């Protein structure tokens, strides 16, 4: 551990490496954990850590070749990913590590600089691997998260992750959490400035996790505690914390001068012998080893670094690949996929999702919903949103694919539309029609999550990056609640493929629409997602009919492309009389990126074309019909990104003579799609035509809070769009 740091310090002086020196015992700690875990039957270990000591672990535990690390320091990089890349101390790595109990597959997660956000990502990845192995004890896959002392107590995501550690939808049989406690966070070391508790690990007391404080200068104590932590985790299936009390020999990075702000601490550190020297002197004093042997071991390691080959004797070529991503590499959003299925199959699935045992007494409003679903299954009634969405899930499960849906009200749906989990009014037992589709169907977890956005979305991202075959879906209670998970969206979802080559097919349902519910319950902040769109990194859709949501969800699984799907999902449209579809549209249709004019307008009479998305379309349609206007055509853009230029152009081909085009939205002008997608609309309108805006005026708040003002604004934007 000391050898690689000294080598890098000499070879690349001043380069950032976030040295482990002072906390060197982390390396033997990790090795002892892996030996003990492998001996107990663990097959995979997923590791999450920030930058401190990461390069050391890569070389000395995971078996990365020093020569490859040195190339990165020298500025060389591989062009394999064709992405933007990331700095070396954020990179992930995978390898196999030989233990007496068999090889253990190691995966170090890629992570951004946001110190603790990788932890729920790791836990999610572990849950996916456990689910695939059908291991409900957690024994076969173990998470290890490595924290800094200031970060573990300062970042709220840690509390969120502890809180979910024993819940049904998120438990993984316990995590081993290691704190590299170097007693200084960047430049802050006064305890009264860093935290309000005695120990940085006091946060773990909320789940009554055992906390082992161990001196990093005592490697034998470190080894003992490492073994004890693994034994505790495997025995009690709960989190366990190791507080590795150490110090940081250099500044936060190697270009920093720590004595400027910590003069007394660094005066002590300069005089303090390194952990390697302390242990070597101890062994020499006990006559367990000779001083010449110490010198030869140090020299031998340095020579091995010079040679550049792997220095981990337990390293083995990977044979334990958890899942094959090959079918999903190179796929694109416009690839063909089998969207249709037979009407017989659709009707059979419709019957299955509508059936509830007689003994299962439903709440009266839920009973009415299921009575209507029986009519929909029989073809007597057009399908509503909840029915079509549930049919999509049923078809995926019948194809033996896994589904995982979480959110704060995901079982019933925040807006009382899904009711996929039915609660018996007599004894509170739960029945899930989606678990009764076929004998050999795919598994489904549909769980109301803890009241958290950041940790849950990060968990689901981790799950989706380890499970490409099925559908992993997170639903916000209201779309704007995704604000609380912005780090996950910015650092993982939108940029993970570009930075790290990590594919992820996670779906986000974000309820969105202006119904006069105020600034915090109207907007899913569509503009923020569109601003993050580039390089076809994700899809942003605003489906307007039950058939559209059915095909959109199926497409996310059946088509081999695995990129995030961000859905501005409806609220009032869930029960809108015009937002209905037929069984035939599900069986014979496909997802339409753009939907053209549905009324029988005479194209030559049309002198204005209005583009729009979502709920506002139905308000425009109803008002146009009421006013009897036949000169304004309405075009729905259902996928805003990647923008479907050819389909949009085809939908307005009959209106080549029109010079007046409008984008209509409910959101204020500085929000919604207008600024971020305007160039796409311009690219499809005919030459010489004009494109104008109809919507709310620019606003600092997403929506107003007064119902009367909301109604006035809505009336104004509808009238403006239709030239009333």
XYZ file of C-alpha atoms in Angstrom:
724
model
C 0.000 0.000 0.000
C 2.823 2.390 0.858
C 4.916 1.244 -2.077
C 2.475 2.295 -4.806
C 1.984 5.737 -3.229
C 5.711 6.413 -2.945
C 6.230 5.159 -6.486
C 3.506 7.440 -7.900
C 4.776 10.369 -5.819
C 8.281 9.963 -7.248
C 7.254 9.216 -10.830
C 4.456 11.799 -11.146
C 5.251 14.525 -8.576
C 2.397 16.936 -7.923
C -0.172 14.866 -9.876
C -3.501 14.298 -8.121
C -3.791 10.775 -6.766
C -5.701 11.255 -3.496
C -3.109 9.233 -1.609
C -4.069 6.618 0.963
C -0.927 7.288 3.041
C -1.823 7.231 6.725
C -4.784 4.946 5.980
C -2.622 2.264 4.338
C -4.330 -0.415 6.453
C -7.365 -0.164 4.157
C -5.589 -2.493 1.722
C -5.016 -5.410 4.151
C -8.506 -4.732 5.525
C -10.084 -5.210 2.104
C -8.045 -8.340 1.434
C -9.063 -9.864 4.777
C -12.724 -9.078 4.069
C -12.511 -10.770 0.675
C -10.811 -13.873 2.101
C -13.402 -14.184 4.854
C -16.335 -13.548 2.529
C -15.093 -16.033 -0.065
C -14.596 -18.631 2.637
C -18.237 -18.129 3.733
C -19.590 -18.674 0.206
C -19.782 -15.145 -1.212
C -19.516 -15.134 -5.025
C -19.575 -11.418 -5.809
C -18.520 -8.234 -4.016
C -19.562 -4.781 -5.224
C -17.487 -1.867 -3.919
C -18.344 1.816 -3.806
C -15.856 4.463 -2.710
C -14.859 8.046 -3.303
C -11.390 9.017 -4.510
C -9.209 8.651 -1.370
C -7.138 5.473 -1.824
C -9.002 4.378 -4.931
C -5.916 4.026 -7.125
C -4.224 2.023 -4.371
C -7.137 -0.416 -4.160
C -7.292 -0.702 -7.932
C -3.682 -1.877 -8.089
C -3.315 -3.775 -4.810
C -6.730 -5.416 -4.430
C -8.555 -5.478 -7.745
C -5.439 -6.258 -9.762
C -5.342 -3.384 -12.241
C -2.024 -3.428 -14.060
C 0.284 -0.661 -12.774
C 1.396 -0.022 -16.352
C -2.191 0.896 -17.302
C -2.429 3.272 -14.347
C 0.905 4.864 -15.259
C -0.349 5.387 -18.822
C -3.352 7.254 -17.415
C -1.032 9.455 -15.356
C 0.964 10.111 -18.512
C -2.198 11.279 -20.304
C -2.794 8.242 -22.504
C -6.315 6.861 -22.770
C -8.225 4.188 -24.629
C -10.563 5.230 -27.443
C -12.683 2.097 -27.032
C -15.684 3.885 -25.503
C -15.633 6.932 -27.815
C -17.090 8.902 -24.928
C -15.914 11.897 -22.962
C -14.240 9.720 -20.317
C -13.601 10.595 -16.692
C -10.661 11.199 -14.393
C -8.739 8.123 -13.248
C -9.874 8.268 -9.624
C -13.554 7.943 -10.677
C -13.072 4.862 -12.851
C -14.585 1.480 -12.066
C -12.979 -1.922 -12.514
C -13.872 -5.617 -12.442
C -11.814 -8.723 -11.733
C -11.905 -12.102 -10.020
C -10.077 -12.656 -6.730
C -9.071 -16.134 -5.602
C -9.951 -17.102 -2.029
C -9.799 -20.471 -0.210
C -13.573 -20.720 -0.681
C -13.403 -20.094 -4.445
C -13.075 -17.114 -6.733
C -14.947 -13.929 -5.795
C -15.983 -11.541 -8.567
C -15.088 -7.945 -7.664
C -16.809 -4.901 -9.139
C -15.697 -1.394 -8.202
C -18.491 0.984 -9.185
C -17.831 4.032 -11.335
C -18.691 7.139 -9.405
C -18.751 10.923 -9.695
C -17.234 13.399 -7.265
C -20.411 13.642 -5.198
C -18.906 11.737 -2.313
C -21.642 9.464 -1.007
C -24.159 9.181 -3.847
C -22.498 5.992 -5.120
C -23.578 4.064 -2.001
C -27.226 3.424 -2.937
C -26.067 2.708 -6.508
C -23.869 -0.088 -5.149
C -26.680 -1.455 -2.978
C -29.019 -1.477 -5.995
C -26.474 -3.351 -8.087
C -26.115 -5.910 -5.293
C -29.885 -6.381 -5.071
C -30.073 -7.054 -8.825
C -27.318 -9.665 -8.584
C -28.969 -11.308 -5.569
C -32.312 -11.401 -7.362
C -30.719 -13.008 -10.408
C -29.080 -15.632 -8.201
C -32.381 -16.100 -6.322
C -30.461 -15.556 -3.085
C -32.665 -13.976 -0.426
C -30.118 -14.190 2.412
C -27.584 -11.812 0.870
C -24.773 -14.314 1.352
C -23.768 -14.700 -2.293
C -23.299 -10.989 -3.051
C -21.864 -8.486 -0.576
C -21.657 -4.678 -0.790
C -18.695 -2.784 0.647
C -18.979 0.997 0.826
C -15.962 3.115 1.765
C -16.576 6.558 3.218
C -14.657 9.582 4.429
C -15.216 10.707 8.009
C -16.578 14.135 7.057
C -18.717 12.796 4.235
C -20.418 9.921 6.056
C -21.805 12.293 8.657
C -22.258 15.306 6.376
C -24.082 13.840 3.376
C -27.779 13.068 3.870
C -27.731 10.259 1.318
C -25.974 8.110 3.951
C -28.940 8.397 6.320
C -31.296 7.560 3.465
C -29.287 4.445 2.630
C -29.167 3.291 6.244
C -32.932 3.848 6.450
C -33.623 1.561 3.476
C -31.192 -1.156 4.615
C -33.815 -3.399 6.231
C -36.854 -2.553 4.090
C -38.462 -5.202 1.875
C -37.705 -3.637 -1.457
C -34.124 -2.602 -0.740
C -32.532 -5.006 1.723
C -29.433 -6.919 0.611
C -28.484 -8.851 3.739
C -26.412 -6.008 5.183
C -23.537 -3.863 3.950
C -19.991 -3.512 5.235
C -19.309 0.188 5.614
C -15.710 1.300 6.091
C -14.835 4.825 7.156
C -11.343 5.966 6.233
C -11.279 8.342 9.186
C -8.333 10.636 8.521
C -9.780 13.248 10.879
C -9.807 16.047 8.370
C -12.316 16.836 5.610
C -10.523 18.803 2.876
C -9.245 21.524 5.264
C -11.807 21.254 8.085
C -10.589 19.363 11.144
C -12.143 21.085 14.142
C -14.776 18.640 15.350
C -17.180 21.448 16.237
C -17.063 22.518 12.575
C -17.424 19.039 11.077
C -20.283 17.467 13.040
C -22.452 17.648 16.145
C -21.758 14.142 17.462
C -18.851 12.477 19.242
C -18.036 10.076 16.421
C -18.490 10.424 12.687
C -20.029 6.933 12.713
C -22.858 7.873 15.106
C -25.135 8.075 12.071
C -25.106 4.240 12.018
C -26.713 4.099 15.445
C -30.055 4.832 13.785
C -30.139 1.202 12.612
C -28.267 -0.095 15.675
C -25.372 -1.230 13.504
C -22.298 -2.360 15.428
C -19.428 0.096 15.011
C -15.848 -1.130 15.346
C -13.274 1.610 15.935
C -9.803 0.382 15.026
C -6.351 1.972 14.924
C -4.960 1.964 11.376
C -1.427 1.732 12.788
C -2.278 -1.758 14.158
C -2.719 -4.048 11.130
C -3.366 -7.159 13.217
C -6.288 -5.450 14.962
C -7.475 -4.298 11.527
C -7.387 -7.882 10.238
C -9.336 -9.161 13.247
C -12.028 -6.484 12.942
C -12.332 -7.165 9.210
C -13.087 -10.828 9.840
C -15.487 -9.973 12.655
C -17.410 -7.547 10.433
C -17.942 -10.185 7.733
C -19.059 -12.753 10.314
C -21.535 -10.303 11.862
C -22.971 -9.292 8.501
C -23.451 -12.887 7.387
C -24.923 -13.991 10.715
C -27.387 -11.139 11.310
C -27.970 -9.829 7.735
C -27.505 -6.248 8.893
C -25.145 -3.341 8.249
C -21.844 -3.222 10.117
C -19.441 -0.272 10.318
C -15.653 -0.179 10.650
C -14.159 3.148 11.714
C -10.549 3.001 10.491
C -8.978 5.736 12.611
C -5.988 7.059 10.693
C -4.606 10.302 9.257
C -3.877 11.894 5.891
C -0.169 12.316 5.258
C -0.546 14.876 2.451
C -3.132 17.506 1.610
C -6.554 16.763 0.176
C -4.711 16.275 -3.085
C -0.999 16.230 -3.671
C -0.882 19.822 -4.890
C -2.420 21.066 -1.648
C -0.390 22.357 1.311
C -2.197 21.214 4.497
C 0.051 22.955 7.027
C -1.415 26.298 5.908
C -4.635 25.443 7.762
C -3.619 22.541 10.058
C -0.129 23.502 11.298
C -0.125 21.458 14.537
C -1.708 18.347 13.030
C 0.775 18.274 10.161
C 3.733 18.944 12.418
C 2.761 15.712 14.214
C 2.133 13.792 10.996
C 5.568 14.702 9.606
C 7.228 13.141 12.680
C 4.948 10.086 12.802
C 6.344 6.849 11.309
C 4.286 5.225 8.557
C 2.063 2.175 9.296
C 4.419 -0.018 7.258
C 7.452 1.066 9.299
C 5.622 0.666 12.617
C 4.605 -2.891 11.734
C 8.011 -3.788 10.294
C 9.747 -2.530 13.473
C 7.303 -4.555 15.591
C 8.011 -7.752 13.627
C 11.771 -7.146 13.758
C 11.589 -6.592 17.543
C 9.699 -9.905 17.903
C 12.325 -11.655 15.731
C 9.497 -12.666 13.374
C 11.337 -11.139 10.436
C 14.784 -9.688 9.739
C 15.469 -6.121 8.683
C 17.083 -7.384 5.483
C 13.846 -9.203 4.627
C 11.910 -5.985 5.062
C 14.238 -4.207 2.648
C 14.013 -7.012 0.092
C 10.179 -7.030 0.271
C 10.045 -3.276 -0.327
C 12.483 -3.583 -3.250
C 10.670 -6.580 -4.739
C 7.375 -4.665 -4.791
C 9.011 -1.650 -6.414
C 10.538 -3.926 -9.058
C 7.111 -5.439 -9.724
C 5.713 -1.959 -10.300
C 8.564 -1.260 -12.724
C 7.577 -4.368 -14.677
C 4.009 -3.053 -14.857
C 2.175 -6.373 -14.546
C -0.529 -7.228 -12.008
C 0.828 -7.262 -8.439
C -2.131 -9.116 -6.851
C -1.275 -12.805 -6.632
C -4.945 -13.683 -6.101
C -6.040 -11.964 -9.327
C -7.738 -14.280 -11.809
C -9.164 -13.647 -15.282
C -12.892 -12.947 -15.049
C -15.047 -16.039 -15.478
C -17.919 -14.939 -13.260
C -19.484 -12.272 -15.476
C -22.747 -11.519 -13.741
C -24.746 -10.800 -16.889
C -24.146 -10.552 -20.646
C -24.564 -7.032 -22.017
C -23.541 -7.975 -25.555
C -27.105 -7.975 -27.020
C -27.590 -4.358 -25.947
C -24.351 -2.811 -27.199
C -24.680 -0.587 -30.251
C -28.510 -0.602 -30.286
C -30.290 2.671 -31.143
C -33.621 4.288 -30.297
C -35.032 3.912 -33.812
C -34.177 0.202 -34.221
C -37.090 -1.993 -35.274
C -38.683 -4.173 -32.623
C -41.687 -6.541 -32.535
C -44.449 -4.270 -31.203
C -47.506 -6.257 -32.247
C -49.045 -9.337 -30.657
C -52.142 -11.392 -31.354
C -55.539 -10.245 -30.162
C -56.011 -13.619 -28.459
C -52.914 -13.048 -26.362
C -53.965 -9.497 -25.502
C -57.425 -10.670 -24.405
C -55.971 -13.499 -22.331
C -53.674 -11.049 -20.528
C -56.542 -8.590 -20.090
C -58.561 -11.315 -18.364
C -55.649 -12.210 -16.089
C -55.033 -8.657 -14.853
C -58.767 -8.108 -14.249
C -59.343 -11.200 -12.119
C -59.587 -10.927 -8.337
C -60.533 -13.924 -6.122
C -64.028 -13.577 -4.632
C -62.627 -14.055 -1.139
C -60.444 -10.963 -1.581
C -62.712 -8.090 -0.479
C -61.827 -4.842 -2.255
C -62.383 -1.296 -1.077
C -65.488 0.054 -2.855
C -63.708 2.509 -5.169
C -61.119 -0.101 -6.102
C -63.900 -2.631 -6.737
C -65.443 -0.177 -9.227
C -62.095 0.155 -11.029
C -61.819 -3.628 -11.357
C -65.444 -3.924 -12.495
C -64.608 -1.457 -15.272
C -61.493 -3.474 -16.121
C -63.639 -6.559 -16.669
C -65.636 -4.532 -19.200
C -62.429 -3.330 -20.852
C -61.088 -6.905 -21.060
C -64.337 -7.971 -22.714
C -64.035 -5.193 -25.285
C -67.195 -3.507 -23.988
C -65.420 -0.373 -22.833
C -62.412 1.553 -24.150
C -59.221 1.174 -22.129
C -58.087 3.701 -19.582
C -54.516 4.490 -18.597
C -54.184 2.145 -15.616
C -55.502 -0.823 -17.573
C -53.210 -0.318 -20.581
C -50.177 0.279 -18.376
C -50.867 -2.899 -16.385
C -51.353 -4.838 -19.645
C -47.864 -3.750 -20.724
C -46.417 -5.141 -17.493
C -48.366 -8.393 -17.910
C -47.025 -8.917 -21.436
C -43.443 -8.338 -20.264
C -43.896 -10.808 -17.408
C -45.407 -13.394 -19.762
C -42.215 -13.068 -21.819
C -40.385 -14.209 -18.636
C -38.741 -10.805 -18.128
C -38.241 -9.306 -14.675
C -40.073 -6.144 -13.601
C -39.172 -3.925 -10.682
C -41.327 -0.882 -9.882
C -40.746 1.378 -6.887
C -42.063 4.742 -5.784
C -43.764 6.309 -2.834
C -47.243 5.169 -3.954
C -46.349 2.744 -6.715
C -48.667 -0.089 -5.653
C -51.890 1.869 -6.013
C -50.538 4.890 -7.891
C -50.477 8.383 -6.366
C -53.539 9.301 -8.419
C -55.499 6.145 -7.614
C -55.137 4.656 -11.091
C -52.850 1.606 -10.959
C -54.062 -0.628 -8.117
C -51.631 -3.388 -9.002
C -51.477 -4.380 -5.320
C -54.937 -5.070 -3.904
C -55.486 -4.861 -0.155
C -58.130 -7.128 1.380
C -60.439 -4.948 3.474
C -61.036 -7.771 5.982
C -57.535 -8.962 6.842
C -55.145 -6.532 5.017
C -53.585 -9.317 2.937
C -52.336 -8.285 -0.490
C -53.126 -9.842 -3.870
C -51.259 -9.002 -7.071
C -52.883 -9.992 -10.367
C -49.497 -9.411 -12.039
C -48.057 -12.295 -10.020
C -50.729 -14.586 -11.478
C -50.174 -14.240 -15.221
C -48.581 -17.634 -15.939
C -46.878 -20.477 -14.098
C -43.488 -19.682 -15.616
C -43.776 -15.889 -15.817
C -41.053 -13.408 -14.949
C -40.801 -12.154 -11.362
C -42.195 -8.769 -10.347
C -41.373 -6.562 -7.364
C -43.830 -3.701 -7.028
C -43.050 -1.962 -3.772
C -43.954 1.312 -2.120
C -40.555 2.820 -1.409
C -39.192 4.656 1.602
C -39.986 8.382 1.533
C -36.841 9.314 -0.324
C -36.017 10.281 -3.873
C -32.202 10.474 -4.087
C -31.378 7.113 -2.505
C -34.236 5.250 -4.181
C -33.511 6.593 -7.668
C -29.789 5.885 -7.168
C -30.646 2.360 -5.999
C -32.798 1.781 -9.096
C -30.029 3.144 -11.329
C -27.638 0.637 -9.752
C -30.219 -2.120 -10.211
C -30.766 -1.275 -13.887
C -27.011 -1.181 -14.625
C -26.762 -4.767 -13.330
C -30.030 -6.094 -14.818
C -30.527 -5.207 -18.498
C -33.107 -7.835 -19.439
C -36.266 -6.562 -17.781
C -37.975 -3.319 -16.832
C -36.724 -1.253 -13.888
C -39.025 1.662 -13.171
C -39.100 4.479 -10.607
C -42.182 6.623 -10.201
C -42.127 10.006 -8.510
C -45.107 10.868 -6.353
C -45.217 14.179 -8.243
C -42.741 14.780 -11.055
C -41.016 17.734 -9.460
C -40.047 15.565 -6.464
C -37.261 14.325 -8.728
C -35.590 17.617 -7.744
C -34.406 15.814 -4.634
C -32.572 13.287 -6.803
C -30.935 15.779 -9.160
C -27.436 14.477 -8.433
C -28.471 11.009 -9.630
C -30.000 12.454 -12.794
C -27.026 14.709 -13.585
C -24.123 12.456 -12.599
C -25.394 8.981 -13.469
C -28.494 8.819 -15.642
C -27.741 11.490 -18.221
C -23.961 11.112 -18.432
C -23.027 7.593 -17.260
C -22.799 6.209 -20.784
C -20.763 9.153 -22.035
C -18.319 9.132 -19.101
C -18.012 5.442 -18.309
C -19.649 3.465 -21.110
C -22.343 2.250 -18.694
C -25.665 1.387 -20.321
C -28.822 1.716 -18.240
C -32.446 1.174 -19.234
C -34.048 2.759 -16.163
C -37.519 4.239 -16.695
C -38.707 7.277 -14.702
C -42.421 8.122 -14.512
C -42.772 11.784 -13.526
C -46.387 12.987 -13.118
C -46.655 16.310 -14.956
C -49.475 18.646 -15.911
C -50.986 21.981 -14.959
C -54.222 21.341 -13.070
C -54.042 24.314 -10.727
C -52.350 22.425 -7.887
C -49.667 25.028 -7.342
C -45.942 25.419 -8.030
C -44.797 22.163 -6.412
C -47.370 19.825 -7.940
C -47.509 20.867 -11.568
C -44.191 20.590 -13.351
C -41.758 17.676 -13.587
C -39.258 20.283 -14.872
C -39.218 18.970 -18.417
C -36.734 21.678 -19.391
C -34.059 20.283 -17.072
C -34.173 16.872 -18.713
C -34.143 18.328 -22.225
C -31.143 20.467 -21.284
C -29.270 17.278 -20.328
C -30.069 15.582 -23.644
C -27.218 15.021 -26.116
C -25.563 12.109 -27.945
C -28.901 10.226 -27.824
C -28.178 9.653 -24.123
C -31.794 9.219 -23.055
C -35.385 9.416 -24.256
C -37.886 12.015 -23.092
C -41.500 11.105 -23.844
C -44.893 12.667 -23.158
C -47.440 9.935 -24.013
C -51.042 11.108 -24.378
C -53.069 7.884 -24.678
C -53.276 4.490 -22.945
C -52.059 2.799 -26.143
C -49.031 5.076 -26.152
C -48.026 4.218 -22.578
C -48.534 0.513 -23.338
C -46.276 0.586 -26.394
C -43.729 2.910 -24.764
C -43.214 0.588 -21.770
C -43.058 -2.538 -23.935
C -40.618 -0.840 -26.310
C -38.278 -0.139 -23.398
C -37.874 -3.914 -22.890
C -38.495 -5.512 -26.297
C -36.162 -3.173 -28.194
C -32.503 -3.945 -27.339
C -31.476 -0.320 -26.679
C -30.761 0.287 -22.997
C -30.879 3.984 -22.234
C -32.884 5.877 -19.623
C -36.501 6.686 -20.440
C -37.881 9.857 -18.846
C -41.671 10.048 -19.002
C -43.771 13.117 -18.329
C -46.675 10.991 -17.135
C -50.234 12.267 -16.671
C -52.494 13.108 -13.762
C -55.868 14.301 -15.073
C -55.448 12.275 -18.285
C -55.610 9.090 -16.219
C -59.390 9.406 -16.304
C -59.975 11.810 -19.206
C -62.885 10.729 -21.455
C -60.847 11.405 -24.606
C -57.641 9.704 -23.353
C -58.814 6.176 -24.113
C -57.678 3.421 -26.475
C -58.980 0.168 -27.945
C -57.600 -3.343 -27.519
C -56.884 -3.269 -31.274
C -54.561 -0.270 -30.866
C -52.558 -2.288 -28.341
C -52.457 -5.481 -30.397
C -51.817 -3.949 -33.808
C -50.170 -0.612 -33.078
C -46.750 0.654 -32.114
C -45.411 3.660 -30.229
C -45.936 6.800 -32.305
C -43.233 9.389 -31.752
C -45.515 11.956 -33.370
C -49.304 11.775 -33.734
C -50.907 13.763 -36.530
C -54.269 15.454 -36.834
C -57.097 13.036 -35.889
C -60.118 15.064 -37.056
C -61.133 15.105 -40.701
C -59.866 18.583 -41.546
C -59.528 19.787 -45.112
C -55.751 20.454 -45.409
C -56.245 23.321 -47.865
C -58.322 25.189 -45.272
C -55.649 24.908 -42.590
C -53.693 28.126 -42.079
C -52.120 27.343 -38.681
C -50.444 24.201 -37.314
C -50.034 23.828 -33.547
C -47.376 21.505 -32.125
C -47.909 20.405 -28.511
C -47.344 17.598 -26.017
C -49.337 16.058 -23.191
C -52.520 17.194 -21.491
C -52.796 20.555 -23.260
C -53.550 18.704 -26.507
C -56.941 17.554 -25.226
C -57.814 21.047 -24.045
C -56.927 22.410 -27.487
C -58.919 19.647 -29.189
C -62.040 20.119 -27.061
C -61.960 23.902 -27.474
C -61.393 23.683 -31.231
C -64.334 21.322 -31.617
C -66.521 23.515 -29.412
C -65.675 26.593 -31.489
C -66.073 24.691 -34.773
C -62.690 25.853 -36.056
C -61.408 23.840 -39.023
C -58.388 25.973 -39.923
C -56.028 24.924 -37.081
C -54.353 21.488 -37.151
C -53.018 19.875 -33.979
C -49.843 17.771 -33.991
C -48.749 15.885 -30.863
C -45.024 15.387 -30.283
C -44.937 12.323 -28.036
C -41.148 11.914 -28.009
C -39.298 15.174 -27.555
C -35.868 13.556 -27.499
C -34.338 12.054 -29.552
C -36.472 14.281 -31.765
C -38.202 12.318 -34.571
C -37.499 14.700 -37.433
C -38.686 12.433 -40.270
C -41.949 11.516 -38.566
C -42.675 15.117 -37.610
C -42.030 16.248 -41.188
C -44.341 13.502 -42.507
C -47.145 14.614 -40.174
C -47.117 18.160 -41.584
C -46.543 17.186 -45.222
C -50.142 18.139 -46.070
C -49.550 21.614 -44.662
C -46.594 22.680 -46.814
C -48.546 25.828 -47.725
C -48.946 26.904 -44.108
C -46.764 29.779 -42.917
C -48.039 29.989 -39.340
C -46.699 27.334 -36.950
C -47.053 27.455 -33.177
C -45.582 25.574 -30.235
C -48.156 25.465 -27.429
C -47.226 24.463 -23.871
C -48.666 24.852 -20.379
C -45.321 25.646 -18.759
C -43.918 29.193 -18.522
C -41.891 30.317 -21.533
C -38.537 29.858 -19.775
C -39.523 26.293 -18.835
C -40.995 23.319 -20.671
C -39.796 22.396 -24.171
C -39.805 25.793 -25.894
C -36.209 26.885 -25.373
C -34.541 23.447 -25.432
C -36.465 21.973 -28.393
C -37.193 25.040 -30.503
C -34.408 24.229 -32.952
C -36.016 20.825 -33.592
C -39.383 22.441 -34.417
C -37.684 24.928 -36.746
C -35.969 22.054 -38.567
C -39.275 20.541 -39.709
C -41.451 23.566 -40.528
C -41.558 24.507 -44.242
C -39.115 27.041 -45.604
C -40.364 30.588 -45.125
C -42.804 29.647 -42.374
C -42.853 31.291 -38.958
C -42.800 29.554 -35.594
C -44.303 31.319 -32.580
C -44.991 30.529 -28.938
C -48.271 30.062 -27.096
C -48.039 29.437 -23.384
C -47.558 31.068 -20.029
C -45.274 34.062 -19.696
C -41.798 33.461 -18.306
C -41.883 32.893 -14.566
C -39.476 32.243 -11.705
C -41.945 29.744 -10.208
C -43.094 26.665 -12.152
C -46.797 27.510 -11.673
C -49.085 29.899 -9.852
C -50.767 28.973 -6.597
C -54.167 30.596 -7.138
C -56.882 28.541 -8.904
C -58.501 31.604 -10.507
C -55.170 32.837 -11.903
C -54.375 29.330 -13.160
C -57.700 29.219 -15.030
C -57.091 32.657 -16.571
C -53.603 31.644 -17.751
C -54.890 28.363 -19.177
C -57.730 30.109 -21.038
C -55.258 32.648 -22.418
C -52.773 30.102 -23.785
C -55.538 27.970 -25.385
C -57.091 31.031 -27.032
C -53.706 32.241 -28.224
C -52.822 28.880 -29.779
C -56.172 28.567 -31.587
C -56.323 32.242 -32.712
C -59.616 32.778 -30.868
